C-alpha positions as a LaTeX table, in Angstrom:
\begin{tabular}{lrrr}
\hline
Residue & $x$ (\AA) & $y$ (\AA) & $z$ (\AA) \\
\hline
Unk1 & 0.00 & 0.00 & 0.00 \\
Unk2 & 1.18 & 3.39 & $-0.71$ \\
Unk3 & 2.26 & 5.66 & 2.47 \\
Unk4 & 0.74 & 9.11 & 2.73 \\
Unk5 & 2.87 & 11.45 & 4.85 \\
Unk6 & 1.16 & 13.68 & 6.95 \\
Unk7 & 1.72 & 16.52 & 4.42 \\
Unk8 & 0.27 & 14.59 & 2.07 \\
Unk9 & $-3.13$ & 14.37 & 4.14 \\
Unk10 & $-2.84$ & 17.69 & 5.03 \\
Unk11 & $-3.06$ & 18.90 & 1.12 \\
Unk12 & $-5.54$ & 16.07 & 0.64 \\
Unk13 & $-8.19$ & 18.01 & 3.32 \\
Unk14 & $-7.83$ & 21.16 & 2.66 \\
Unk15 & $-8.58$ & 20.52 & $-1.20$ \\
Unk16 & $-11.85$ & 18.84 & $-0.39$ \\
Unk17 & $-12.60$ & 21.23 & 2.73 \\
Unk18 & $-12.34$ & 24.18 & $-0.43$ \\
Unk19 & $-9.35$ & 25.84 & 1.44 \\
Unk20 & $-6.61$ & 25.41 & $-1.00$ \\
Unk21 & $-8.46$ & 27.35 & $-3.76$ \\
Unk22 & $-12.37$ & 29.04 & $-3.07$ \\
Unk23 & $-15.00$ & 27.15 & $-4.73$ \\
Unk24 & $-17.99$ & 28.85 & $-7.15$ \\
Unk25 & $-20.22$ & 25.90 & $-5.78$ \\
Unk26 & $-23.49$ & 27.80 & $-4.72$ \\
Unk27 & $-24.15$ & 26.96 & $-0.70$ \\
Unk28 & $-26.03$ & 24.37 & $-0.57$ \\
Unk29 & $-23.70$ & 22.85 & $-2.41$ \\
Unk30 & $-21.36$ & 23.55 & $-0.07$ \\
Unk31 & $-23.04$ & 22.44 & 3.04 \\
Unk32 & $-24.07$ & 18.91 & 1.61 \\
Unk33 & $-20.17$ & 18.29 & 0.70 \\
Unk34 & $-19.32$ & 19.06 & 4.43 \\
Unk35 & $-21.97$ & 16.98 & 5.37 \\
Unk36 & $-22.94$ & 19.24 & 7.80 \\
Unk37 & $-21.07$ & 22.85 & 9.68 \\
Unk38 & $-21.04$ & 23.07 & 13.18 \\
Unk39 & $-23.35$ & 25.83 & 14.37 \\
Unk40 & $-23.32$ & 26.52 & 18.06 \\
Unk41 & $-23.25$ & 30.32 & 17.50 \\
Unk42 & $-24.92$ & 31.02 & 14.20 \\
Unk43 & $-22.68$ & 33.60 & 13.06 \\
Unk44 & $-19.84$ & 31.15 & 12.75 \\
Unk45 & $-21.37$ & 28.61 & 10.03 \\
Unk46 & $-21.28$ & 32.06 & 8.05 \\
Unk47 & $-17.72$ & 32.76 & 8.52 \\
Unk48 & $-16.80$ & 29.20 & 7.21 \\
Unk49 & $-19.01$ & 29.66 & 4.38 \\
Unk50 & $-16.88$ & 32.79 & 3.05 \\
Unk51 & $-14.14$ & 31.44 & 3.49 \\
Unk52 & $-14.64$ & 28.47 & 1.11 \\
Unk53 & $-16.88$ & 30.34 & $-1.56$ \\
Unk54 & $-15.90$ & 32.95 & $-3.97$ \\
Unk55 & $-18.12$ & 36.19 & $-3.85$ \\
Unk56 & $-20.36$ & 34.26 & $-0.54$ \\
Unk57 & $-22.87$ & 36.73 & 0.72 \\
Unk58 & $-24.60$ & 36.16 & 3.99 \\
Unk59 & $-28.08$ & 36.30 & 1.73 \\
Unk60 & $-27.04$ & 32.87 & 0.42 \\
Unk61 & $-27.48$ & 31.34 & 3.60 \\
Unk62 & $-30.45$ & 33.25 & 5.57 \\
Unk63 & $-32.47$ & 32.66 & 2.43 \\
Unk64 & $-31.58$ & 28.70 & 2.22 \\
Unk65 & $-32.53$ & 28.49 & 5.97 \\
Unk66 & $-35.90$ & 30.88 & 5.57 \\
Unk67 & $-36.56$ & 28.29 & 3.03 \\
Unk68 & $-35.88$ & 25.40 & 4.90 \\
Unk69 & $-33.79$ & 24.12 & 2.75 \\
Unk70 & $-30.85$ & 23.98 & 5.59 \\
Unk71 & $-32.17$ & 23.61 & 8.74 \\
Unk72 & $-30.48$ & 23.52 & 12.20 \\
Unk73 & $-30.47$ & 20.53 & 14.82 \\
Unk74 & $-28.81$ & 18.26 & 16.91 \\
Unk75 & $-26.58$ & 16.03 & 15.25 \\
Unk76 & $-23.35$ & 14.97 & 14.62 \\
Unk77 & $-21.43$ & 14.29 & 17.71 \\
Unk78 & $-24.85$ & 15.79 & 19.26 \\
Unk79 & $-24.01$ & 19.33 & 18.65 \\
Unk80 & $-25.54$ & 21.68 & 16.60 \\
Unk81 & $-25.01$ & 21.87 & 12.99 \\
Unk82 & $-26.57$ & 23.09 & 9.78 \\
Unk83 & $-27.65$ & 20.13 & 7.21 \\
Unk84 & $-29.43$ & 19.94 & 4.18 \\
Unk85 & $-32.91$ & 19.64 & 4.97 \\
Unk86 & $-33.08$ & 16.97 & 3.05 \\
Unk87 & $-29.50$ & 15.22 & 4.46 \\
Unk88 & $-31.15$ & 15.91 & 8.30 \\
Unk89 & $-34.48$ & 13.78 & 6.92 \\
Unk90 & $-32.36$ & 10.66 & 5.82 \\
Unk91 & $-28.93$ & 10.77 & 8.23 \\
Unk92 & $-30.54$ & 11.98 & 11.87 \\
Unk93 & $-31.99$ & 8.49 & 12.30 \\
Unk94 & $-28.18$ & 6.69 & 11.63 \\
Unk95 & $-26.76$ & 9.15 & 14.03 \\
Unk96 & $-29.31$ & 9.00 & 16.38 \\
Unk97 & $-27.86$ & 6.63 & 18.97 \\
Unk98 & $-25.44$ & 9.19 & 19.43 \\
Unk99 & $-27.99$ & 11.63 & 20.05 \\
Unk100 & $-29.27$ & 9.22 & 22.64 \\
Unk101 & $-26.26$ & 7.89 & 24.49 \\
Unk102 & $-25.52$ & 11.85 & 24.91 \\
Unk103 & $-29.18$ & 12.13 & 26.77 \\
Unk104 & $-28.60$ & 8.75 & 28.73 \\
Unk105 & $-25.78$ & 10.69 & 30.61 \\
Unk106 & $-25.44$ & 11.39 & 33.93 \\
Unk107 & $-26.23$ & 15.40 & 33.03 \\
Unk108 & $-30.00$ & 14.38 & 32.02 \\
Unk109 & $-30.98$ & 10.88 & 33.71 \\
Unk110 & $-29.93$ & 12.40 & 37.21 \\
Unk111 & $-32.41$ & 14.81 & 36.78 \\
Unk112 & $-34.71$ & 12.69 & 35.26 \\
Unk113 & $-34.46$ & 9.16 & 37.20 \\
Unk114 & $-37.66$ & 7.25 & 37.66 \\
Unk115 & $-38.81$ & 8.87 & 34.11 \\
Unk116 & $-39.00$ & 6.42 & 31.27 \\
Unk117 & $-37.41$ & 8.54 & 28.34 \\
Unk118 & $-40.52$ & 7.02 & 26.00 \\
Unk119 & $-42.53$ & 8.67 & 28.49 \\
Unk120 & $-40.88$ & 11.82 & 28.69 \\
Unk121 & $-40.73$ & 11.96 & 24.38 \\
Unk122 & $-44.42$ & 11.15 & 24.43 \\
Unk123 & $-45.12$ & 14.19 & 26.33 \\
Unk124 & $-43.37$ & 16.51 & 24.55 \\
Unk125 & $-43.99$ & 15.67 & 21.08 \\
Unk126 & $-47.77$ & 15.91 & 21.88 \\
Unk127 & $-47.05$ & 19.66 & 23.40 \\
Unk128 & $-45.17$ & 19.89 & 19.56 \\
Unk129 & $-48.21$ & 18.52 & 17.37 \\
Unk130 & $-49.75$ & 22.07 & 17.60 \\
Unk131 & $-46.97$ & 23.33 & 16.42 \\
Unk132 & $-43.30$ & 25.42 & 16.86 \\
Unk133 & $-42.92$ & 26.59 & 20.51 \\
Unk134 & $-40.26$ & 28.32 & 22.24 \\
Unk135 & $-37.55$ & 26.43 & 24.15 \\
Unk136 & $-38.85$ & 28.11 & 27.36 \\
Unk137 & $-42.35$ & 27.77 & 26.45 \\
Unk138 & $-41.57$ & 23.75 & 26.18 \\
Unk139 & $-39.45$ & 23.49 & 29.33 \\
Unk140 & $-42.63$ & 25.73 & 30.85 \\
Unk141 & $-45.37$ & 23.11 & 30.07 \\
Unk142 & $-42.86$ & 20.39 & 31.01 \\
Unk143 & $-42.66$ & 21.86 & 34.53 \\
Unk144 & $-46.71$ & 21.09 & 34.65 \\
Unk145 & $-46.10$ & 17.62 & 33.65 \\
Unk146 & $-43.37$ & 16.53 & 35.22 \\
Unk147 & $-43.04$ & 18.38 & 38.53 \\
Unk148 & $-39.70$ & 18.61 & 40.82 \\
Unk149 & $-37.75$ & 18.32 & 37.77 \\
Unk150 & $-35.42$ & 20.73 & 35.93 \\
Unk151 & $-37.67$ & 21.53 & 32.94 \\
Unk152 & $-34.22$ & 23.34 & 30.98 \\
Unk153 & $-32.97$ & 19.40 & 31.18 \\
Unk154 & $-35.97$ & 17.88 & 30.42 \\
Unk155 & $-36.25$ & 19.57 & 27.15 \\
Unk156 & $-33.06$ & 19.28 & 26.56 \\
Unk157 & $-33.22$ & 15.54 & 26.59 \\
Unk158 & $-36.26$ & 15.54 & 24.51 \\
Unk159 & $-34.44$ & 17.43 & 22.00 \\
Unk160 & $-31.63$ & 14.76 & 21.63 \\
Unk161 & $-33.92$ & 12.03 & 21.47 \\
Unk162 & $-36.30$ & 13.34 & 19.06 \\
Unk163 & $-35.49$ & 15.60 & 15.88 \\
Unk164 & $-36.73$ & 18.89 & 16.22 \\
Unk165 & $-35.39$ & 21.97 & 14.50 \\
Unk166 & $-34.58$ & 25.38 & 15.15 \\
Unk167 & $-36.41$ & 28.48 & 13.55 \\
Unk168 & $-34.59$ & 30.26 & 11.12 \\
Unk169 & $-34.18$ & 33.39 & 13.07 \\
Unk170 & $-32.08$ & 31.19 & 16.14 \\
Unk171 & $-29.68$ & 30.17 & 13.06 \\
Unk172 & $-29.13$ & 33.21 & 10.90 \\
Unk173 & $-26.90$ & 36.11 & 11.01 \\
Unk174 & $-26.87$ & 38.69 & 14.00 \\
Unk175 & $-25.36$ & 39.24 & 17.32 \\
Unk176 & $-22.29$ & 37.59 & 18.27 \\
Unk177 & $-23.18$ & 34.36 & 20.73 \\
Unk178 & $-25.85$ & 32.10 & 21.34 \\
Unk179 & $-29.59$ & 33.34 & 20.89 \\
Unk180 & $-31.30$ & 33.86 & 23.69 \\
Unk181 & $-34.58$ & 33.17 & 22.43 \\
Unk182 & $-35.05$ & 29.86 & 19.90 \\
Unk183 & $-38.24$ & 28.25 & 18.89 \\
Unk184 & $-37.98$ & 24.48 & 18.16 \\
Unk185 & $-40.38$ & 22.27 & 16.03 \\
Unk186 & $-40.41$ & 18.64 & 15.52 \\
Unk187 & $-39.37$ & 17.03 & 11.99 \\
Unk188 & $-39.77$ & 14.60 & 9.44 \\
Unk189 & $-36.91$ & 12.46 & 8.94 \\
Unk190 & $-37.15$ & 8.79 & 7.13 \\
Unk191 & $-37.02$ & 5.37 & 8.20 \\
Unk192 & $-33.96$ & 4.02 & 9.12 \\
Unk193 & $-31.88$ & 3.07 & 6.06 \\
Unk194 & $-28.62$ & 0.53 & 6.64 \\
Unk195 & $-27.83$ & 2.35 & 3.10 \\
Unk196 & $-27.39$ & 5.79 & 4.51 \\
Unk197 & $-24.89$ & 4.82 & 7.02 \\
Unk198 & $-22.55$ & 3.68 & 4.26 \\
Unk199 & $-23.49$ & 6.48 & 2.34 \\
Unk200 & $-22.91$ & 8.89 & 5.60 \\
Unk201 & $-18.75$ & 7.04 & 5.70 \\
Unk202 & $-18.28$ & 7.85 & 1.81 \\
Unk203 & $-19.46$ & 11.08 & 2.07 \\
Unk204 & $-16.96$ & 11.76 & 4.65 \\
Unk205 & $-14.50$ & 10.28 & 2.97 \\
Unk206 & $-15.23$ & 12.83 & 0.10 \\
Unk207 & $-14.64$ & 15.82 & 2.64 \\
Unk208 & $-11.95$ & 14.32 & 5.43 \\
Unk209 & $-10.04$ & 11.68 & 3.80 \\
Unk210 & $-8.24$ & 9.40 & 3.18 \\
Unk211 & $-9.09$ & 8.82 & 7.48 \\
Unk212 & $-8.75$ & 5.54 & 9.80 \\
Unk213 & $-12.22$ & 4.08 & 11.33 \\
Unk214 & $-10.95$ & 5.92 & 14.51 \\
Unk215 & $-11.18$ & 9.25 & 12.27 \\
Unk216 & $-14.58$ & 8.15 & 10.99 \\
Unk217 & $-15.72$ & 7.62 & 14.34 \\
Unk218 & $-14.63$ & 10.70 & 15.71 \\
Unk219 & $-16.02$ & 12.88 & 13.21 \\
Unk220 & $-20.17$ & 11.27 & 13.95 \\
Unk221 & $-19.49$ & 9.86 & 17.41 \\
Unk222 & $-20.70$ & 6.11 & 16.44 \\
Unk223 & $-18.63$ & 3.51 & 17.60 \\
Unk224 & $-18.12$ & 0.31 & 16.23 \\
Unk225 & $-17.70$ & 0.62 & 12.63 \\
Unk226 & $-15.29$ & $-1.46$ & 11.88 \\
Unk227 & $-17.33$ & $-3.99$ & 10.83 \\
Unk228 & $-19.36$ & $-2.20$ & 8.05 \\
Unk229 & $-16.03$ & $-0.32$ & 6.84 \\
Unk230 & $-14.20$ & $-3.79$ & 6.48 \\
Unk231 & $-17.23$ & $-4.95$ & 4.62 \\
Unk232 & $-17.44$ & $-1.63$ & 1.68 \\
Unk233 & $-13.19$ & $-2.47$ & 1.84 \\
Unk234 & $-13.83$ & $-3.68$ & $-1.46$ \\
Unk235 & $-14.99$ & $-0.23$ & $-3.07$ \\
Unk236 & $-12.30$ & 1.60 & $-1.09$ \\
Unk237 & $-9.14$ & 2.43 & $-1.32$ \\
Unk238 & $-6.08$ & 1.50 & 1.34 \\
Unk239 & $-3.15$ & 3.79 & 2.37 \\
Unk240 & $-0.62$ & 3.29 & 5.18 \\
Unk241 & $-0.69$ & 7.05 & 7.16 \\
Unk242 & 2.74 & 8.26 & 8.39 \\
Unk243 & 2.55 & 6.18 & 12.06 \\
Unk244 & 1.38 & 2.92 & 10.40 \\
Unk245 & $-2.06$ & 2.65 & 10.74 \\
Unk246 & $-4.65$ & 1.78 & 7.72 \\
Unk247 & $-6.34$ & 4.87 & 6.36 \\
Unk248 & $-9.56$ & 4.22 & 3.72 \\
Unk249 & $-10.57$ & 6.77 & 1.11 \\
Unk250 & $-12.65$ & 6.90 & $-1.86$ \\
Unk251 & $-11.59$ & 5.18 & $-5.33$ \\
Unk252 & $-11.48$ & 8.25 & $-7.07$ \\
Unk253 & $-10.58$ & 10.96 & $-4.57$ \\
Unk254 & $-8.03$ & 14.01 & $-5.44$ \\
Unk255 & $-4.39$ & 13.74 & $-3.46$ \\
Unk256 & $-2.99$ & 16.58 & $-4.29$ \\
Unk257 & 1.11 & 17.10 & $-4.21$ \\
Unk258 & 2.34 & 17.61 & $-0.95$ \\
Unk259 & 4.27 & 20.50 & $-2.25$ \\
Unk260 & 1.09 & 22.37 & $-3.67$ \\
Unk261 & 1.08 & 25.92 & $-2.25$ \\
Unk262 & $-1.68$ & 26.30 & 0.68 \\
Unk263 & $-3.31$ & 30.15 & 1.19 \\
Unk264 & $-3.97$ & 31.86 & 4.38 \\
Unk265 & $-7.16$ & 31.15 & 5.71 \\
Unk266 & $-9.06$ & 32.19 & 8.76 \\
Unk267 & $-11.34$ & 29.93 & 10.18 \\
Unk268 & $-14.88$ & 30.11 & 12.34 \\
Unk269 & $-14.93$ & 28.62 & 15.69 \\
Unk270 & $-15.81$ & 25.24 & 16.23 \\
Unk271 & $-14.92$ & 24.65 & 12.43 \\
Unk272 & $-15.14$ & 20.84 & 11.92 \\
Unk273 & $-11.84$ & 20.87 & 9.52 \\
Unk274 & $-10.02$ & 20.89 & 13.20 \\
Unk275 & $-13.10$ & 18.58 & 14.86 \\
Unk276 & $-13.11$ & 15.79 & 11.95 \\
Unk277 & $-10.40$ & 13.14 & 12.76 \\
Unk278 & $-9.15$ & 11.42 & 15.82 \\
Unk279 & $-5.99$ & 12.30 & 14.76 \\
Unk280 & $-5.97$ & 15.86 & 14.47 \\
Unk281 & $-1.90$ & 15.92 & 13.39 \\
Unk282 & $-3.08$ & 16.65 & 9.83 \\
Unk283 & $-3.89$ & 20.46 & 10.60 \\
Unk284 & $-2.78$ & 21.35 & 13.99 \\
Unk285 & 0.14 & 20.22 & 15.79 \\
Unk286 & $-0.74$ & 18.17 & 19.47 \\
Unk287 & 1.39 & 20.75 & 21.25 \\
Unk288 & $-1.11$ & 23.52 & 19.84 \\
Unk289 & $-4.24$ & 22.10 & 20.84 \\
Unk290 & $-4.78$ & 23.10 & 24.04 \\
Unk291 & $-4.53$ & 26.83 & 23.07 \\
Unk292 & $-7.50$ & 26.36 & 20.88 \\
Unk293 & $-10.36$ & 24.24 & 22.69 \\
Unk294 & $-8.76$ & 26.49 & 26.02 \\
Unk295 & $-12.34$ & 24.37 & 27.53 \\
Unk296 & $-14.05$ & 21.71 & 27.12 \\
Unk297 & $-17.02$ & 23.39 & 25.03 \\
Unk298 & $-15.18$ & 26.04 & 23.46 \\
Unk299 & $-13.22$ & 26.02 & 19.61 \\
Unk300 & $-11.72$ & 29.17 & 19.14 \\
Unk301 & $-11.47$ & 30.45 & 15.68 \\
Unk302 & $-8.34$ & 29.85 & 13.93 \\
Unk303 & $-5.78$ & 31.03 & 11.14 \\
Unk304 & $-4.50$ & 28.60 & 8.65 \\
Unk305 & $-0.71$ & 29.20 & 7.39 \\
Unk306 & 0.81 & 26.87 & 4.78 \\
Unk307 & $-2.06$ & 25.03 & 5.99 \\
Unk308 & $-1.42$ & 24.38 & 9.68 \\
Unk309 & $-2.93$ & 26.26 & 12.47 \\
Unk310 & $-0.70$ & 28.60 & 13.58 \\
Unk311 & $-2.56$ & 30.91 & 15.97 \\
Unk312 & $-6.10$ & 32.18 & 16.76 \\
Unk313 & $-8.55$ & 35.55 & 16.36 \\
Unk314 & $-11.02$ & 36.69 & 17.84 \\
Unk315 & $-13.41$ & 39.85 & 16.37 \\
Unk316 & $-13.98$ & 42.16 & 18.90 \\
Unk317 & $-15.24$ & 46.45 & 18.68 \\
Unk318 & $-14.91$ & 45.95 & 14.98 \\
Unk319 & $-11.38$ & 44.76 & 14.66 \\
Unk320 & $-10.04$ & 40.91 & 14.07 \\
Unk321 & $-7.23$ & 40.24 & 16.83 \\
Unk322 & $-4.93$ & 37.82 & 15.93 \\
Unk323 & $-2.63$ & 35.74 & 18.35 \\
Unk324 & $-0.09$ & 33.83 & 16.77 \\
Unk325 & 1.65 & 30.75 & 18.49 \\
Unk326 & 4.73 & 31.23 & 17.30 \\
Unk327 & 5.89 & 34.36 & 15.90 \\
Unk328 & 5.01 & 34.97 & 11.90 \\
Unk329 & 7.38 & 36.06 & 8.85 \\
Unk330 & 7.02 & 39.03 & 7.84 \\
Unk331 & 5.75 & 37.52 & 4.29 \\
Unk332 & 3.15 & 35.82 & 6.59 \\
Unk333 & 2.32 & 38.25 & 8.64 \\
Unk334 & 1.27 & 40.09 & 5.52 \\
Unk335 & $-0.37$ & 37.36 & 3.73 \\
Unk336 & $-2.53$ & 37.27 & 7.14 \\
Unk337 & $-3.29$ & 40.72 & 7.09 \\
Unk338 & $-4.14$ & 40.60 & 3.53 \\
Unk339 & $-6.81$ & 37.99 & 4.61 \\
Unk340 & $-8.24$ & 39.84 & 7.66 \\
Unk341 & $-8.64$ & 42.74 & 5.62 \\
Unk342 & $-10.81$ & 40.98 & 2.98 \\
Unk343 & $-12.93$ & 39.25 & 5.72 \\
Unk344 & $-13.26$ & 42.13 & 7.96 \\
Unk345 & $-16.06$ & 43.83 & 5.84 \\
Unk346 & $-17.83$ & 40.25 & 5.84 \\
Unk347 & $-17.78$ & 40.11 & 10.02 \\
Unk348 & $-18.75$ & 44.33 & 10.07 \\
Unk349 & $-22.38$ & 43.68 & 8.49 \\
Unk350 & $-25.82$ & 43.94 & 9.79 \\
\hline
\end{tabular}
């Protein structure tokens, strides 16, 4: 088998992640590619929009998610992300035991022992049938029906077990940081389909590989896919990665040259080009880590330089801050600034 080196795999993601060159791909385009783009603060998924699409205007996605044609939800690794409406209606059931071993933690079934979750589901998709409601408006009615309970953690638990979705408002442009006010409704999604979960692996092949199970694993949060992968072995193909191990990849996926020149590019928070593999050596040195997920929730954004994080930013009173790791050239410290310049107009609007 041929041996990748970790330059190699480096080159090889940021190709298919649109960061070596911008992409003319409209949005949604974009978005079903990625799979899905992590969207805890809803300004973010914006940010790594632009930064992969030529001439991206935040229009392009608040009118995809006024149309619900991307919606925001639970998902993988049971954080929030924007899908496809139509990728959240066939995946969310194969990633759903995620979704429900995240609710069968301590957080939720100490608050809620003695509570059958079927019970607790029941309840709240019958408050749902009439339609959207706010999140406090839920937790408010769940108070009535299950008393002595934190009604915050009861509907959060409902909304890991069952697929409900966020209004369009909670996941569009605006003020920096969580919303304070989101309305959830329950949604159609399809049966579950053994197809889609081997469609769900080569689709993130497409966007993170070539990448071990481990990898494949880390990026959804199921477990135990070595069976299935071994089984589509036949349609993929093998590498050896730079430590050894067995990395799988699509038959007809680009590997760029590890010499191919790699821009400057800033990154959102909690961008899953830094979240996607188990092995995170690709893009970010081990040493590095810990200065951008500084807790356990948080992803800070990050700057790209001949493809490798090399610091963070942060945009704060109208000017991008940048804190480098290790101190910059000065032909990098301009092609950074060159870059913050072109994106500060981008983080400026309202």
């Amino acid at each position: 088998m041929t041996t990748l080196s970790r330059r190699a795999l480096n080159r090889a993601l940021l190709q298919r992640q649109f960061l070596l060159e911008r992409t003319d791909l409209a949005a949604l385009n974009v978005i079903g590619h990625l799979v899905a783009m992590q969207a805890q603060e809803p300004n973010w998924p914006y940010v790594g929009l632009w930064t992969r699409i030529r001439h991206f205007t935040h229009a392009d996605l608040t009118t995809l998610l006024a149309q619900g044609r991307v919606v925001r939800s639970g998902f993988l690794r049971s954080t929030m992300h924007l899908a496809a409406a139509e990728d959240f209606r066939r995946l969310r059931p194969v990633l759903q035991p995620v979704l429900n071993r995240t609710a069968d933690g301590v957080h939720f079934r100490s608050n809620n022992a003695g509570l059958a979750p079927e019970t607790l589901v029941a309840g709240g998709r019958a408050l749902l049938q009439t339609g959207p409601l706010p999140r406090r408006d839920l937790a408010r009615h769940l108070a009535s029906l299950h008393p002595g309970r934190d009604s915050r953690i009861l509907a959060g638990e409902i909304e890991l077990r069952t697929p409900l979705i966020h209004d369009p408002a909670a996941a569009s442009w605006g003020g920096w940081g969580t919303r304070s006010s989101v309305t959830v409704r329950a949604a159609p999604v399809d049966a579950p389909d053994p197809a889609a979960l081997r469609d769900l692996i080569r689709r993130y092949l497409a966007a993170f590989g070539p990448a071990t199970v481990a990898d494949i694993q880390a990026w959804c949060g199921l477990t135990r896919l070595n069976q299935i992968i071994s089984e589509m072995g036949i349609g993929l193909r093998h590498y050896t990665g730079p430590d050894g191990q067995r990395l799988f990849d699509l038959p007809d996926a680009p590997l760029p040259h590890p010499d191919t020149p790699a821009p400057v590019r800033l990154l959102p928070a909690y961008d899953n080009v830094l979240l996607g593999h188990a092995d995170r050596s690709r893009i970010i040195a081990d040493a590095d880590r810990k200065h951008v997920t500084p807790g356990q929730a948080r992803v800070l954004p990050t700057v790209l330089v001949d493809g490798y994080v090399r610091g963070t930013w942060s945009f704060t009173g109208g000017e991008v801050r940048l804190t480098p790791f290790r101190p910059l050239s000065a032909t990098e410290q301009q092609a950074v600034d060159h870059e913050i310049n072109h994106l500060l107009p981008f983080l400026s609007h309202r």
